[in-house]
Amino acid sequence: RSVPYSQWWREREREKEREKEREREIERERARQHSKKMDQASKEEKLEALERTIQEIEALQAIYGDDDDDDTSSKITICSQSEYNKAQHIIDTENKDNEHIPTLEIEIKLQHEHDQNTLFQSLRFVLPPGYPAYTTAIPSLSSSSSGTLKLTKAAQEYTTCSLTTKSKELMGVEALLELVQYAQDILPDVISQFCKIDAPPKEEEDDDNNSEEKQIGRRWIWVHHITNTQRIKDICSEARSHHLSGYIKSGYPGIVLIEGSTKSCNSFVTWIKGNKSRPGGGFGRNWGHHVRGEIDFDFGEMRCFKEEEEKKCFEEVEDLKVLSAHCKNVGLEDEFLKYVLQH
């Protein structure tokens, strides 16, 4: 007996949460082991780890320069100078006073040129007591840009997550220089996958239609059911005539997901909301109450459903699972959940 889709979805979400909890427990156990090693380390071993940290920071200062150096586009900053001074004092006195070893924090600012755009990155590293021998650096990233290149939140989250994973792999060794290099190595992929380039500034004489043509849109249309064969064919034909890509999910419920220029999306919605009694019209005003998702983004951002050459990629599917899988493959899982399952 087949499982209802809503039940399958809930079980799938529960399994994902269980997997995340298992991963969190592994991380907690790793942290406990690191803490145990740190507690068991001798005073000399803790001092040696701190000395390695200071030496690594000094090496990075020699490579990237500091805030007083105007000759370099990259700079390193000690975020808490008082803690850094305390760490140096502990080393100089061999910690005769048994002071608590401080947590250090540094920030490295980098500048990149990409297609006539300037990208600024600030890599921040928290260095807990025991780094690098007994624990790992904790990285985070903030970015900005000038020109038409626009950074997304997803780009920063992806980079931070990748750096965190890489940091764990480098447990036991001085990792900061390699982490900085790794951030630079993955930057082209990050830009291609998660960043967008704005279209050139619009000229003042551009009208609303031209503005719509320079934007990409996506529309989620929900309806109780779509079972009429001719109606399905008409929807597919109309979408393809507007060079829209996406899917129609027939049956119960009915879903129409379209993507293309904002102008084409709006024209399609106007058509489908039209008077079904008139030639060339749509399917009645009631459809207008089911346009659940309207998303517009800049022309430079990649479409999720691409239109292949000589093929208009608007297809019919008969199962919500299939539509869910297509959406997940292109990163639209959250939209699917919001505009379909939470209707």
XYZ file of C-alpha atoms in Angstrom:
343
model
C 0.000 0.000 0.000
C 1.408 3.362 -0.988
C 2.208 5.881 1.737
C 0.384 9.254 1.572
C 2.696 11.975 0.340
C 2.275 14.175 3.440
C 3.225 11.232 5.672
C 6.230 10.444 3.470
C 7.340 14.078 3.620
C 7.031 14.282 7.411
C 8.997 11.061 7.877
C 11.629 12.323 5.483
C 11.968 15.561 7.474
C 12.173 13.622 10.739
C 14.935 11.416 9.327
C 16.854 14.497 8.186
C 16.558 15.940 11.703
C 17.719 12.657 13.227
C 20.735 12.676 10.922
C 21.543 16.246 11.937
C 21.272 15.269 15.611
C 23.664 12.355 15.047
C 26.121 14.757 13.437
C 25.726 17.209 16.337
C 26.369 14.400 18.825
C 29.537 13.428 16.955
C 30.662 17.057 17.154
C 29.864 17.217 20.865
C 31.823 14.026 21.494
C 34.763 15.372 19.506
C 34.632 18.582 21.548
C 34.566 16.557 24.784
C 37.610 14.582 23.670
C 39.457 17.768 22.746
C 38.553 19.310 26.092
C 39.727 16.182 27.886
C 43.047 16.262 26.061
C 43.433 19.928 26.948
C 42.687 19.236 30.613
C 45.184 16.400 30.680
C 47.910 18.393 28.941
C 50.770 19.510 31.098
C 51.554 23.146 31.742
C 54.491 22.904 29.329
C 52.303 21.405 26.576
C 49.693 24.158 26.940
C 52.429 26.770 26.845
C 53.916 25.179 23.736
C 50.529 25.277 21.969
C 50.125 28.973 22.822
C 53.625 29.725 21.580
C 52.871 28.003 18.279
C 49.752 30.161 17.942
C 51.665 33.393 18.535
C 54.360 32.382 16.059
C 51.706 31.595 13.443
C 50.069 35.009 13.927
C 53.438 36.736 13.592
C 54.092 34.842 10.357
C 50.714 35.953 8.986
C 51.518 39.561 9.920
C 54.706 39.301 7.889
C 52.778 37.922 4.907
C 49.646 40.081 4.905
C 50.771 43.218 6.745
C 48.823 44.931 9.481
C 46.522 47.957 9.718
C 49.506 50.334 9.723
C 50.797 49.002 6.401
C 49.313 51.018 3.526
C 51.199 49.170 0.800
C 49.137 45.981 0.804
C 45.521 45.312 -0.129
C 45.417 42.449 2.383
C 45.718 43.139 6.097
C 45.612 41.244 9.374
C 44.067 42.630 12.556
C 44.300 41.378 16.126
C 40.675 41.645 17.245
C 41.457 41.738 20.989
C 44.826 43.358 21.569
C 44.587 42.992 25.360
C 44.142 39.212 25.088
C 47.029 39.021 22.629
C 49.252 41.024 24.988
C 48.272 38.696 27.840
C 49.215 35.679 25.718
C 52.626 37.171 24.944
C 53.134 37.917 28.652
C 52.333 34.306 29.547
C 54.942 33.098 27.090
C 57.568 35.605 28.240
C 57.113 34.619 31.906
C 56.622 30.908 31.125
C 53.283 31.324 32.915
C 54.812 31.389 36.367
C 51.608 32.933 37.726
C 49.465 30.106 36.260
C 47.265 32.554 34.362
C 44.345 31.327 32.297
C 45.336 31.040 28.634
C 43.148 33.474 26.645
C 41.139 32.896 23.496
C 42.698 34.816 20.614
C 40.903 36.224 17.590
C 42.270 37.609 14.344
C 40.786 38.987 11.147
C 42.401 38.856 7.724
C 41.046 41.214 5.060
C 41.513 40.191 1.458
C 40.769 41.959 -1.804
C 40.080 40.251 -5.133
C 39.412 41.492 -8.638
C 36.784 39.648 -10.652
C 35.504 40.816 -14.048
C 36.031 44.522 -13.284
C 34.486 44.051 -9.833
C 36.308 44.327 -6.531
C 35.458 41.724 -3.910
C 36.347 42.311 -0.252
C 36.525 39.386 2.168
C 37.023 39.460 5.930
C 38.104 36.104 7.308
C 37.820 35.924 11.079
C 39.400 33.113 13.095
C 38.729 32.354 16.757
C 41.669 30.464 18.287
C 40.598 28.717 21.504
C 43.100 27.705 24.211
C 44.919 24.607 23.020
C 44.984 25.574 19.326
C 46.572 24.147 17.235
C 47.508 21.031 19.228
C 44.207 20.179 20.921
C 41.474 22.051 19.090
C 40.753 23.746 15.766
C 40.416 27.305 14.542
C 36.801 28.499 14.263
C 36.346 30.437 10.981
C 33.689 32.890 9.849
C 33.368 35.101 6.794
C 31.856 38.430 5.838
C 32.053 39.881 2.352
C 31.216 42.958 0.331
C 31.792 44.092 -3.216
C 31.881 47.057 -5.530
C 30.575 47.108 -9.070
C 27.841 44.825 -10.405
C 28.910 41.668 -8.539
C 26.443 40.990 -5.724
C 27.203 38.539 -2.935
C 24.423 36.405 -1.526
C 24.000 35.168 2.019
C 24.230 31.630 0.682
C 27.724 32.377 -0.678
C 28.981 33.433 2.751
C 27.306 30.526 4.531
C 28.730 28.036 2.035
C 32.249 29.450 2.377
C 32.087 29.454 6.188
C 30.819 25.867 6.224
C 33.570 24.754 3.825
C 36.234 26.490 5.918
C 34.907 24.852 9.097
C 35.130 21.412 7.506
C 38.626 22.131 6.244
C 39.679 23.393 9.675
C 38.625 20.119 11.265
C 40.734 18.226 8.732
C 43.771 20.271 9.783
C 43.456 19.432 13.482
C 46.885 19.391 15.151
C 48.702 21.668 12.710
C 48.958 25.424 12.156
C 46.005 25.850 9.808
C 45.408 29.573 9.266
C 47.535 30.134 6.172
C 46.135 27.023 4.520
C 42.570 28.089 5.381
C 43.129 31.519 3.829
C 44.518 29.876 0.687
C 41.592 27.455 0.626
C 39.102 30.351 0.792
C 40.835 31.904 -2.224
C 40.877 28.591 -4.121
C 37.123 28.018 -3.801
C 36.214 31.640 -4.538
C 35.650 31.171 -8.318
C 33.239 28.292 -7.658
C 31.458 30.298 -4.959
C 30.983 33.226 -7.338
C 29.702 31.019 -10.163
C 27.259 29.121 -7.933
C 26.011 31.657 -5.413
C 26.736 35.190 -6.609
C 25.027 37.248 -9.216
C 26.029 40.025 -11.541
C 23.559 42.831 -11.943
C 22.497 43.921 -15.371
C 23.969 47.255 -16.478
C 22.143 50.274 -15.013
C 18.867 50.985 -16.770
C 18.694 54.028 -18.945
C 16.141 56.591 -17.863
C 14.064 56.111 -20.981
C 13.524 52.400 -20.282
C 9.804 51.774 -19.773
C 8.170 49.222 -17.487
C 8.088 46.546 -20.176
C 11.834 46.805 -20.774
C 12.362 46.617 -17.025
C 10.315 43.419 -16.872
C 12.322 41.935 -19.741
C 15.517 42.458 -17.757
C 14.227 40.476 -14.788
C 13.692 36.779 -14.274
C 10.544 35.642 -12.538
C 9.147 32.475 -11.025
C 5.472 31.815 -10.247
C 3.904 29.043 -8.166
C 0.238 28.479 -9.027
C -1.784 26.110 -6.840
C -5.225 24.816 -7.694
C -7.427 22.086 -6.268
C -7.025 19.857 -9.321
C -6.007 19.818 -12.970
C -7.426 16.726 -14.650
C -8.805 17.904 -17.990
C -6.481 16.651 -20.752
C -7.157 19.578 -23.081
C -6.609 22.072 -20.261
C -3.219 20.497 -19.504
C -2.245 20.715 -23.180
C -3.335 24.376 -23.344
C -1.267 25.277 -20.267
C 1.826 23.560 -21.693
C 1.354 25.209 -25.071
C 0.900 28.682 -23.562
C 3.944 28.324 -21.298
C 6.137 27.187 -24.179
C 4.909 30.003 -26.408
C 6.209 32.454 -23.772
C 9.551 30.578 -23.590
C 8.851 29.626 -19.984
C 10.384 26.595 -18.354
C 9.033 24.625 -15.420
C 6.422 21.989 -14.669
C 2.719 21.318 -14.473
C 1.709 18.733 -11.894
C -1.628 17.282 -12.986
C -4.163 15.560 -10.773
C -4.903 16.439 -7.151
C -3.617 18.996 -6.271
C -2.738 20.831 -9.455
C 0.512 22.812 -9.501
C 1.866 25.087 -12.241
C 5.467 26.226 -11.753
C 6.810 28.624 -14.374
C 10.124 30.457 -14.769
C 11.305 32.947 -17.362
C 11.347 36.677 -17.940
C 9.138 38.601 -15.524
C 7.208 39.965 -18.489
C 6.486 36.451 -19.784
C 5.509 35.224 -16.315
C 3.072 38.103 -15.864
C 1.611 37.543 -19.321
C 1.103 33.859 -18.568
C -0.619 34.614 -15.251
C -2.865 37.166 -16.968
C -3.778 34.537 -19.564
C -4.511 31.773 -17.055
C -6.701 34.146 -15.006
C -8.615 35.227 -18.120
C -12.223 34.570 -18.970
C -12.501 30.929 -20.018
C -15.658 31.638 -22.007
C -13.794 33.843 -24.455
C -11.569 32.598 -27.299
C -7.938 32.567 -26.302
C -8.843 33.098 -22.649
C -7.640 31.196 -19.619
C -9.530 29.317 -16.971
C -11.419 31.875 -14.971
C -10.862 34.395 -12.241
C -10.752 31.756 -9.522
C -7.276 30.865 -10.683
C -6.108 34.255 -9.534
C -6.707 33.229 -5.936
C -4.175 30.437 -6.269
C -1.035 32.311 -7.344
C 0.881 31.513 -4.171
C 4.463 32.441 -4.969
C 5.782 35.408 -6.951
C 9.569 35.668 -7.044
C 11.524 38.133 -9.194
C 15.299 38.433 -9.386
C 17.904 40.189 -11.483
C 18.637 39.093 -15.022
C 22.252 38.228 -14.129
C 21.122 35.520 -11.708
C 20.951 32.031 -13.154
C 17.585 30.446 -13.879
C 16.895 27.244 -11.984
C 15.086 25.600 -14.893
C 17.071 26.300 -18.038
C 15.631 26.267 -21.503
C 17.711 23.896 -23.599
C 18.442 24.683 -27.209
C 15.687 23.505 -29.548
C 13.651 22.292 -26.575
C 11.174 24.160 -24.465
C 11.574 22.667 -21.012
C 8.031 22.855 -19.703
C 6.933 19.378 -18.758
C 4.032 17.560 -17.142
C 4.539 15.408 -14.042
C 1.859 13.378 -12.293
C 3.433 12.862 -8.861
C 4.308 15.417 -6.174
C 7.375 13.338 -5.293
C 8.712 13.835 -8.806
C 8.094 17.594 -8.651
C 9.716 17.692 -5.202
C 12.792 15.910 -6.550
C 13.109 18.338 -9.493
C 12.859 21.297 -7.104
C 15.395 19.839 -4.697
C 17.884 19.282 -7.537
C 17.895 23.003 -8.333
C 17.765 24.320 -4.771
C 14.048 25.166 -4.623
C 13.155 22.782 -1.795
C 12.219 25.634 0.554
C 9.948 27.247 -2.027
C 8.284 23.895 -2.694
C 7.632 23.455 1.007
C 6.314 27.008 1.395
C 4.119 27.334 -1.676
C 2.919 23.736 -2.103
C 2.966 21.709 1.104
C 2.090 24.584 3.419
C -0.818 25.750 1.298
